[in-house]
XYZ file of C-alpha atoms in Angstrom:
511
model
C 4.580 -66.487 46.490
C 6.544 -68.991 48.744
C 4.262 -71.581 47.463
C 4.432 -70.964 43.822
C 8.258 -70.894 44.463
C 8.236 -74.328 45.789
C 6.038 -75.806 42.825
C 9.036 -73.900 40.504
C 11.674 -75.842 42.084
C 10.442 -78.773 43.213
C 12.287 -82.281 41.762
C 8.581 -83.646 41.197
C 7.533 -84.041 37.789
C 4.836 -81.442 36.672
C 4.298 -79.366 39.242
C 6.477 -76.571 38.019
C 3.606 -76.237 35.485
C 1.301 -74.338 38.511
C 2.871 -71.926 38.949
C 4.842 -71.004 35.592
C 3.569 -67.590 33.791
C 3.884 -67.664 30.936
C 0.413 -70.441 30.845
C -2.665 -69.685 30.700
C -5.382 -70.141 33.299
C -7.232 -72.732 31.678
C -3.642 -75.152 31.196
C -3.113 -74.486 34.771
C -6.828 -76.113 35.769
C -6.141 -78.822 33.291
C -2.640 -79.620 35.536
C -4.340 -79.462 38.369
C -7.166 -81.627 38.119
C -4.663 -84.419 36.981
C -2.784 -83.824 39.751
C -6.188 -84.220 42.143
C -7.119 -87.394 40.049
C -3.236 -89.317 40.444
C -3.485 -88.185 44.071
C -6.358 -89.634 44.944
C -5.928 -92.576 42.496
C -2.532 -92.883 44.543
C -4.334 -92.827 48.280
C -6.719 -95.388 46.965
C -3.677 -97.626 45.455
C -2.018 -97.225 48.726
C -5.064 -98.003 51.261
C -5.709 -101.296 49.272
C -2.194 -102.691 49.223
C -2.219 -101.318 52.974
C -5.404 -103.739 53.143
C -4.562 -106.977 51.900
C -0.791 -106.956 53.265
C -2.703 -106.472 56.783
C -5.103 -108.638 56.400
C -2.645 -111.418 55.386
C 1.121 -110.609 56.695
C 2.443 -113.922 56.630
C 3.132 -116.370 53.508
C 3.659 -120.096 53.407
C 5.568 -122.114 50.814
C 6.752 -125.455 50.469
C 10.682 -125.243 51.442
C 11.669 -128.970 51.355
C 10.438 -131.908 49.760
C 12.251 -134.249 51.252
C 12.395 -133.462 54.763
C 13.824 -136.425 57.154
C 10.524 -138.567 58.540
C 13.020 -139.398 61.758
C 12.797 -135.487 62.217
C 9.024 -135.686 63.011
C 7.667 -136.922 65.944
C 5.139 -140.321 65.882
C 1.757 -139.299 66.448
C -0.111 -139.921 69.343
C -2.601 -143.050 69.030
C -5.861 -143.370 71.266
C -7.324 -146.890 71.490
C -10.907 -146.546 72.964
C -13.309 -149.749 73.351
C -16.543 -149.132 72.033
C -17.832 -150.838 75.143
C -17.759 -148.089 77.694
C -18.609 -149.929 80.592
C -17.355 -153.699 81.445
C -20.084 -156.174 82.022
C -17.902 -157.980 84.899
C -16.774 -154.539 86.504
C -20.395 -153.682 86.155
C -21.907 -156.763 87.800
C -19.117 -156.612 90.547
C -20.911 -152.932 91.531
C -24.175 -153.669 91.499
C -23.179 -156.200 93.928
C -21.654 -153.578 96.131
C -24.761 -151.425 95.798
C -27.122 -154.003 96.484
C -25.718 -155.253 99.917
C -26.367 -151.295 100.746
C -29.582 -151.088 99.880
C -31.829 -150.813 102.783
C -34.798 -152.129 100.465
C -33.210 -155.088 99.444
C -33.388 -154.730 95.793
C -31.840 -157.591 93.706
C -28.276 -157.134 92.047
C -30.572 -157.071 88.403
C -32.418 -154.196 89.595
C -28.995 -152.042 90.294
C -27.445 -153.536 86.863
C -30.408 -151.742 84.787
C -29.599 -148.502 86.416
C -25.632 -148.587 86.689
C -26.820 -148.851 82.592
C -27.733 -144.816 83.246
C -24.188 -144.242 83.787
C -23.564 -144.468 80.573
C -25.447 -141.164 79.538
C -22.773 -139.307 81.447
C -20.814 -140.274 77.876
C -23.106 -138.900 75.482
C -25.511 -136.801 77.699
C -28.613 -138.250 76.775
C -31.016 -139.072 78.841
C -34.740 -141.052 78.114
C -36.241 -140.956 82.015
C -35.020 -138.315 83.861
C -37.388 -139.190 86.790
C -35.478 -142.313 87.487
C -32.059 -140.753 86.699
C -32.970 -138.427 89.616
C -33.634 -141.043 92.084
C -30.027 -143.360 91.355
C -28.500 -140.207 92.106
C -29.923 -139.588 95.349
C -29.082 -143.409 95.791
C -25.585 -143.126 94.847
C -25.234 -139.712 97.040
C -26.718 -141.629 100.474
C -24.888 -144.812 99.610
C -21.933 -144.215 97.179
C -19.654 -141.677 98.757
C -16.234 -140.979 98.498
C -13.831 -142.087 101.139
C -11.810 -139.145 100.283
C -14.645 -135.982 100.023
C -17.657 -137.562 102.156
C -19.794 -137.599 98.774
C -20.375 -139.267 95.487
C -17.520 -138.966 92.865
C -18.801 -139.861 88.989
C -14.854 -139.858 88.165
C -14.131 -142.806 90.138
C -17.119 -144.905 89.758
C -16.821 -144.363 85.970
C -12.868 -145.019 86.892
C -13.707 -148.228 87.902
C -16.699 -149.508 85.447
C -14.154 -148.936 82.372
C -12.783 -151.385 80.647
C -9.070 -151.798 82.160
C -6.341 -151.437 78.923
C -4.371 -154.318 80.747
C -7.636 -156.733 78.965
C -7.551 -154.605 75.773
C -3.771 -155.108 74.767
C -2.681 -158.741 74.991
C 0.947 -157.777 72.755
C 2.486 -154.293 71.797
C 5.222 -154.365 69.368
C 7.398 -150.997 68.477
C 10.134 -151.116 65.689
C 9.405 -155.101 65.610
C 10.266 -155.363 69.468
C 7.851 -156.799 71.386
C 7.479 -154.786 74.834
C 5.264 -154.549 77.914
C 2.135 -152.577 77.114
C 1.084 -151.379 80.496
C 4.112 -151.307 82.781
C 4.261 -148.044 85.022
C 5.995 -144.906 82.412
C 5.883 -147.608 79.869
C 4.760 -147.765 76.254
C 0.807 -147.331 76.875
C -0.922 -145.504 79.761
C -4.745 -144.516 80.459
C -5.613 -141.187 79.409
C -9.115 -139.217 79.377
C -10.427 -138.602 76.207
C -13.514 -137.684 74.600
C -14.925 -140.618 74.861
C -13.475 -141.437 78.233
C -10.631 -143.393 79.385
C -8.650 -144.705 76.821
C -5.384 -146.525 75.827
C -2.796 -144.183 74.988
C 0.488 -144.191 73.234
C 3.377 -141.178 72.687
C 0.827 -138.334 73.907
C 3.227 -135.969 75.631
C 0.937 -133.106 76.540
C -0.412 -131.330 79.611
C -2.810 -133.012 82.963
C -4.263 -132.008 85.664
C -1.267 -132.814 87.962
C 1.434 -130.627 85.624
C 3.244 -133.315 84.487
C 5.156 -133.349 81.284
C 6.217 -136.747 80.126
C 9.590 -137.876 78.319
C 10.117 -136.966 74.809
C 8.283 -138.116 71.697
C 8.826 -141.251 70.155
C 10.497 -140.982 66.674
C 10.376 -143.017 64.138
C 13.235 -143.655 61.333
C 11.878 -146.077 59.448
C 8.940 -147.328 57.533
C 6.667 -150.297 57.390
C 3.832 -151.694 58.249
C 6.431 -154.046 60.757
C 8.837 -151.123 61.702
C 6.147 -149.225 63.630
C 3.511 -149.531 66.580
C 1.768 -152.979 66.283
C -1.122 -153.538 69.003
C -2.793 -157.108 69.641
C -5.997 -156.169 70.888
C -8.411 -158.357 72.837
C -12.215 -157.358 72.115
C -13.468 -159.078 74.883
C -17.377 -159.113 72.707
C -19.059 -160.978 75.908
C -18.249 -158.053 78.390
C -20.415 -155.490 76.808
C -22.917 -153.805 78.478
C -22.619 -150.226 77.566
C -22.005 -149.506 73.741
C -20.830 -145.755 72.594
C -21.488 -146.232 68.913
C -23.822 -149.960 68.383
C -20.796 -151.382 66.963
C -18.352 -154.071 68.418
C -14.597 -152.796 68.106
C -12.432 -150.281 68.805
C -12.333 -146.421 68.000
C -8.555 -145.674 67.302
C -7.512 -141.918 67.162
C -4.221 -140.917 65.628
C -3.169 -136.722 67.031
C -0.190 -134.720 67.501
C 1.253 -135.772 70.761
C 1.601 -132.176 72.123
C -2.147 -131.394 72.037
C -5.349 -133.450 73.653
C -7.224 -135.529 71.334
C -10.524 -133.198 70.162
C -12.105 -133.837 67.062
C -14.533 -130.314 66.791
C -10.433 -128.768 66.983
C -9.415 -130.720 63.880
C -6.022 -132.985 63.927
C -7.850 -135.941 65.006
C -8.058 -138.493 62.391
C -10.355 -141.319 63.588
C -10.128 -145.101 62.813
C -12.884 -148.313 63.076
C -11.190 -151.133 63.943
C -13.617 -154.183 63.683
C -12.544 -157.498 65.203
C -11.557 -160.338 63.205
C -9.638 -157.673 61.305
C -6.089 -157.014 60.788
C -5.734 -153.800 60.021
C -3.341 -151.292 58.035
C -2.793 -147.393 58.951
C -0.540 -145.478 56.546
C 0.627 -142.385 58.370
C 1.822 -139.545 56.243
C 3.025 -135.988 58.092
C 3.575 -132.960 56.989
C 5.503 -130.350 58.661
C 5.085 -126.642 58.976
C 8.367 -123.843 60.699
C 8.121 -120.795 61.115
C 10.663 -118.080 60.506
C 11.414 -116.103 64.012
C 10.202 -113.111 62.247
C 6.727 -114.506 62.103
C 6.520 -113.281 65.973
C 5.613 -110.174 64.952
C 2.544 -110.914 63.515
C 1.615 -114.327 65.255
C -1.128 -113.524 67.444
C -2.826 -112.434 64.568
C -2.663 -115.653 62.646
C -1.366 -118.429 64.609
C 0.228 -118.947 68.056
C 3.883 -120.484 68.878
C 4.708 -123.258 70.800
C 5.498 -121.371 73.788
C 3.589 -118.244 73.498
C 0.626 -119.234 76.477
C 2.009 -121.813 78.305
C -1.306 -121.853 80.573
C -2.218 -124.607 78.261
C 0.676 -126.720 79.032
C 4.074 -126.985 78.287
C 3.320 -126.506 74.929
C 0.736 -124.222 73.294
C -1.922 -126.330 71.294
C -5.019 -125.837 69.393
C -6.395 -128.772 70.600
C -5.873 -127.642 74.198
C -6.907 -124.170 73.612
C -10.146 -125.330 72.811
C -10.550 -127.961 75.203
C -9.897 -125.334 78.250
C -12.612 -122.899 76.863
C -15.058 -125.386 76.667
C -14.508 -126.604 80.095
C -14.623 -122.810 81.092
C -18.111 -122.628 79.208
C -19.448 -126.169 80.967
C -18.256 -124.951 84.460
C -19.828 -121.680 84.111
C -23.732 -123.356 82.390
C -23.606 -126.178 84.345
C -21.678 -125.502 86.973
C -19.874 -128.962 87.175
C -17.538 -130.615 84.849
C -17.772 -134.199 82.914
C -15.520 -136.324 84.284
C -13.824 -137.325 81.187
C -12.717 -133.531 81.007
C -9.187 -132.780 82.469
C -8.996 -129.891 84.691
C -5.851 -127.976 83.813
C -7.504 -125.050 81.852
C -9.472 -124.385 84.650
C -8.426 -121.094 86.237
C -6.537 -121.350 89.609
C -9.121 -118.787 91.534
C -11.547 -121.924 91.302
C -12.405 -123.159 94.588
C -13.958 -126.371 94.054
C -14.800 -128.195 90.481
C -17.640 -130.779 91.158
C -17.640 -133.484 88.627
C -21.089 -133.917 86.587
C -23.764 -136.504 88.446
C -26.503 -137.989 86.576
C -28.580 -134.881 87.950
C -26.317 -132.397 85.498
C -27.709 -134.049 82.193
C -30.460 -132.062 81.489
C -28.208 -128.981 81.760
C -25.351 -131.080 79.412
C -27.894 -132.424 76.671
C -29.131 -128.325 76.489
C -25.868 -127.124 75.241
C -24.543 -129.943 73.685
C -24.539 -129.361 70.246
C -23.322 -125.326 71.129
C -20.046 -126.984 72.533
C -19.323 -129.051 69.749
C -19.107 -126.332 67.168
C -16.177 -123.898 67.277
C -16.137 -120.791 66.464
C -12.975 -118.433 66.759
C -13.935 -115.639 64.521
C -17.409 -114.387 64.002
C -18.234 -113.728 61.024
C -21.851 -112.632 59.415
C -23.592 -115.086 56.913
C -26.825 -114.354 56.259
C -28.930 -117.550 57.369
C -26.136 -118.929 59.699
C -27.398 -115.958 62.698
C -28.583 -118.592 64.630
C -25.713 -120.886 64.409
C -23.037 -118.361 65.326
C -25.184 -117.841 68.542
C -25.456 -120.939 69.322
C -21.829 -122.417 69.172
C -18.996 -121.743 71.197
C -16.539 -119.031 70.562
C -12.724 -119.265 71.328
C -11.090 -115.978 69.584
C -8.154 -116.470 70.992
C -7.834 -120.628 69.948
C -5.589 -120.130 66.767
C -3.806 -122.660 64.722
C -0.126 -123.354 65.820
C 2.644 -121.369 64.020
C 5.009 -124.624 63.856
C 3.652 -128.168 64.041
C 3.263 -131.653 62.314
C -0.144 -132.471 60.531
C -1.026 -136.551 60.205
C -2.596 -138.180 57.546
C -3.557 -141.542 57.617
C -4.546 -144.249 55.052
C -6.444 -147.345 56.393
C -7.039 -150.678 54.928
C -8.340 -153.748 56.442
C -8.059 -157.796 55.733
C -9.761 -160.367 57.713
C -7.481 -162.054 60.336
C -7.134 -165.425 59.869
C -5.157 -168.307 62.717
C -1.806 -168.933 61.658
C -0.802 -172.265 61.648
C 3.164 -172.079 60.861
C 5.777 -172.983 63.322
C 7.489 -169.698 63.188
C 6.707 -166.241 64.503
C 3.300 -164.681 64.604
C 1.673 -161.919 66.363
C -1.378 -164.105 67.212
C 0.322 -167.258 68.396
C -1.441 -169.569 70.843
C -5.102 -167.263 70.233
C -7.463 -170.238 69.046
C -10.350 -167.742 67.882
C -9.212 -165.010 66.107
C -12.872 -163.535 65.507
C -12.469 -161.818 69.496
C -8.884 -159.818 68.676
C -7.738 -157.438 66.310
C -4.432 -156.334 64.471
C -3.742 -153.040 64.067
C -0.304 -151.800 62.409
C 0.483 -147.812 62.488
C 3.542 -147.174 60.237
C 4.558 -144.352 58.029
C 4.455 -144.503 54.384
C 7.495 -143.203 53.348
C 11.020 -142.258 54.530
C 11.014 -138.664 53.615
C 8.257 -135.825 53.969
C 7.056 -132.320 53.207
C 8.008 -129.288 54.880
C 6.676 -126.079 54.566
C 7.990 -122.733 55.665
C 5.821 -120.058 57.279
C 7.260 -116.665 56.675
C 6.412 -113.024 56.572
C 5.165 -111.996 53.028
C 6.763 -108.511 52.909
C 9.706 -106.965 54.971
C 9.618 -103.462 55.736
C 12.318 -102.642 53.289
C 9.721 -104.474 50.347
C 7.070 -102.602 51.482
C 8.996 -99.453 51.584
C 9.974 -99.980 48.179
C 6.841 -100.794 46.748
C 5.261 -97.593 48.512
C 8.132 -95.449 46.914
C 7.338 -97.047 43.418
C 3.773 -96.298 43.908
C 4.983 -92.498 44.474
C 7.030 -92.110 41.764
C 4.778 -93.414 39.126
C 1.655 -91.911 39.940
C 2.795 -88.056 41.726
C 6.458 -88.261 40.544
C 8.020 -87.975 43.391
C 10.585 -89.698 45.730
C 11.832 -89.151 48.818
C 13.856 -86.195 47.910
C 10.781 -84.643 47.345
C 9.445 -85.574 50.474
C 12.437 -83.892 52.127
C 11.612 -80.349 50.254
C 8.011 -80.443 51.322
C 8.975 -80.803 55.254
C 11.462 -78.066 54.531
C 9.320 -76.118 53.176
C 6.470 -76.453 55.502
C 9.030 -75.901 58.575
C 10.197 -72.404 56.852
C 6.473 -71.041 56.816
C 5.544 -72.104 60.523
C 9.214 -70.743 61.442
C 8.064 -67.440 59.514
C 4.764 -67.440 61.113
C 6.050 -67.690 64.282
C 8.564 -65.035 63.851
C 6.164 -62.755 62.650
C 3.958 -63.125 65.277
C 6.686 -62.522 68.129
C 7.558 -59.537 66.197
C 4.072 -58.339 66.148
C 3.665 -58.889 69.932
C 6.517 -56.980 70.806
C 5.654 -53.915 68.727
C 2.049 -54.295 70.231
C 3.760 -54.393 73.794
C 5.585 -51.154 72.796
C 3.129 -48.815 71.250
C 1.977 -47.046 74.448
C 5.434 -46.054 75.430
C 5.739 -44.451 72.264
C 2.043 -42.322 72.451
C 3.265 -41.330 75.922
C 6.218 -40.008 74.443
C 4.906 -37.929 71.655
């Protein structure tokens, strides 16, 4: 009765017809099926829009076209020599290994193995017999003044090309300024490819240190920006990363470490005898405050995990779990790897010897494929398994993407009386130009933001209620009222009950 006298006054549309008399059986079945078939039409509505709003909470849109280019930070540039190890720094070691050896083996002898060095680059390895044996050379005759034993990192230190022979000139905004002063414009960084030149890269090391701000850029040009005069020094080769004479020239965001399987890294041949033209164009992406909410699900802020620097990166993200996965298969660390995303309850990190690159060839290919979600595609089983998964590396919720634009012409000797970037170089078929501008004064700027507020999404709910049950949240209201009066009533009657139980015997013993 107390039901049927809900469903006569309720302020929902067509439920009065349940419980009016005056119909017959048949038109109350008919209501109530349609009321079963919008109900469950409306739970189904409902779970779907629950569904894709979940699945993607936030929204981006393009919020300004023309967005200040002195507002955006200059990307980091990485100048690496192809060459990986210098033919005089080379010769100058074998030297020092030779007057060691207690079998008096010629300084040629030594130069042909100091060539196996070079696999600790690209962890291949041809003889693994003899790669054994230079190690147990280097670890009798090699050692570290510091530890007692060999140290990869400072023999590769030391066989490097030096940047101070790579950069004759550096030029920024048309002013010519020292290259490789101390906290100058260029300093030597470890990349993936090993120590390299590097300009405006502000992130995290080893040793903590942040470095001053970014450099900014407020005009455009191929003159108004970074100009390098590099030297490619062709007859001091003796260890070539990719068969090619030149330099490898990556352009990043300065807060994040150069790593191309991360994406970011835009990578740039630069042949000698070349001058050479890179168009940088940015685009920026903010987000709204309100995107906090939600971020870990979709991207990361800035300064959300600062255990990968001062500020949160992709880039570093990913470099610090694949360090975590080399320490813990191979138990050692390439040298070219900085250490800061190793945890702090590591004792001692030993730096990869020619004896770890079995072990580093093995899973090479797994750490150069990042995974950070895994998802099932039939006939790609095998490659999920096999690469290496980050779940918690996610994009950066605010940050500056670079696009670059190259073009090369071939450098030819100037012979004019005025000012010219190659003045006094007689053969211009050794050095290279390269010119890193942006293209245009003004850029994009997008706007991350949430896609629905909770007031939208409790409106769009309440339409979804009124249209298909007819109801709103008046109606709502009734139904908890009414639902509170009948467990009130229960409980009420069964008090009463259990005090009339509790005094029946008093009343038998009375009669």
């Amino acid at each position: 009765e107390e039901l049927f006298q809900l469903f006569g006054c309720i302020t929902a549309h067509c439920y009065r017809q349940l419980a009016q008399k005056d119909r017959s059986v048949w038109e109350r079945l008919f209501w109530l099926l349609m009321l079963i078939l919008e109900a469950a039409t409306l739970v189904a509505i409902i779970i779907s829009a629950w569904g894709k709003f979940t699945a993607n909470p936030l929204i981006t849109t393009l919020h300004d076209t023309i967005y200040p280019i002195e507002l955006v930070p200059f990307p980091a540039i990485s100048l690496c020599n192809n060459n990986r190890i210098s033919r005089t720094a080379a010769m100058r070691y074998a030297r020092q290994l030779a007057e060691k050896d207690t079998e008096r083996r010629n300084v040629s002898f030594f130069l042909e193995q100091i060539v196996l060095l070079g696999k600790l680059y690209d962890f291949d390895y041809e003889n693994l017999h003899q790669m054994t044996k230079f190690q147990e050379f280097l670890d009798l005759n090699d050692v570290s003044n510091g530890t007692g034993m060999y140290n990869a990192l400072e023999t590769l230190t030391k066989l490097s090309p030096r940047c101070e022979d790579m950069l004759l000139r550096c030029f920024w905004k048309s002013i010519e300024l020292p290259c490789m002063l101390r906290n100058d414009m260029v300093e030597v960084r470890r990349t993936q490819y090993g120590f390299c030149c590097t300009f405006n890269f502000i992130g995290h090391t080893e040793d903590n240190e942040i470095h001053p701000p970014s450099y900014f850029l407020d005009v455009t040009g191929p003159e108004m920006g970074l100009v390098l005069l590099l030297n490619g020094s062709s007859n001091d080769y003796f260890y070539n990363l990719f068969n090619n004479i030149g330099f490898n020239l990556q352009i990043f965001n300065p807060n994040e470490v150069p790593d191309s399987t991360a994406g970011g890294v835009n990578e740039q041949f630069v042949h000698l005898g070349t001058e050479t033209f890179i168009r940088v164009d940015a685009i920026t992406i903010n987000s709204e405050p309100d995107v906090l909410r939600y971020s870990r699900q979709k991207c990361v802020f800035r300064n959300e995990l600062l255990k990968y620097g001062a500020n949160y990166g992709r880039s570093n993200c990913v470099a610090a779990c694949r360090l975590r996965s080399v320490l813990a298969l191979c138990e050692c660390v390439p040298f070219y790897m900085p250490t800061a995303g190793v945890a702090a309850s590591s004792k001692s990190i030993t730096t990869c010897n020619l004896q770890h690159i079995a072990c580093l060839n093995k899973y090479k290919i797994k750490w150069s494929t990042v995974i950070t979600d895994i998802v099932q595609i039939p006939g790609l089983e095998k490659e999920m398994e096999e690469s290496l998964y980050c779940p918690e590396c996610l994009p950066s919720c605010s940050a500056s993407k670079y696009q670059i634009t190259a073009s090369a012409l071939p450098l030819i000797r100037s012979h004019r009386d005025g000012f010219s970037i190659t003045a006094g170089i007689e053969n211009v078929a050794d050095v290279a130009v390269v010119r890193i501008f942006f293209g245009q004064p003004e850029t994009w700027m997008y706007k991350q933001n949430v896609a629905y507020y909770w007031f939208e999404i409790f409106s769009n709910f309440g339409g979804m209620f009124g249209i298909m049950a007819g109801m709103s949240l008046i109606t709502l209201m009734e139904v908890v009222y009414f639902v509170g009066r009948q467990l009130v009533l229960v409980f009420a009657t069964r008090s009463w009950s259990a005090r009339l139980r509790a005094h029946k015997p008093n009343l038998e013993l009375l009669q």
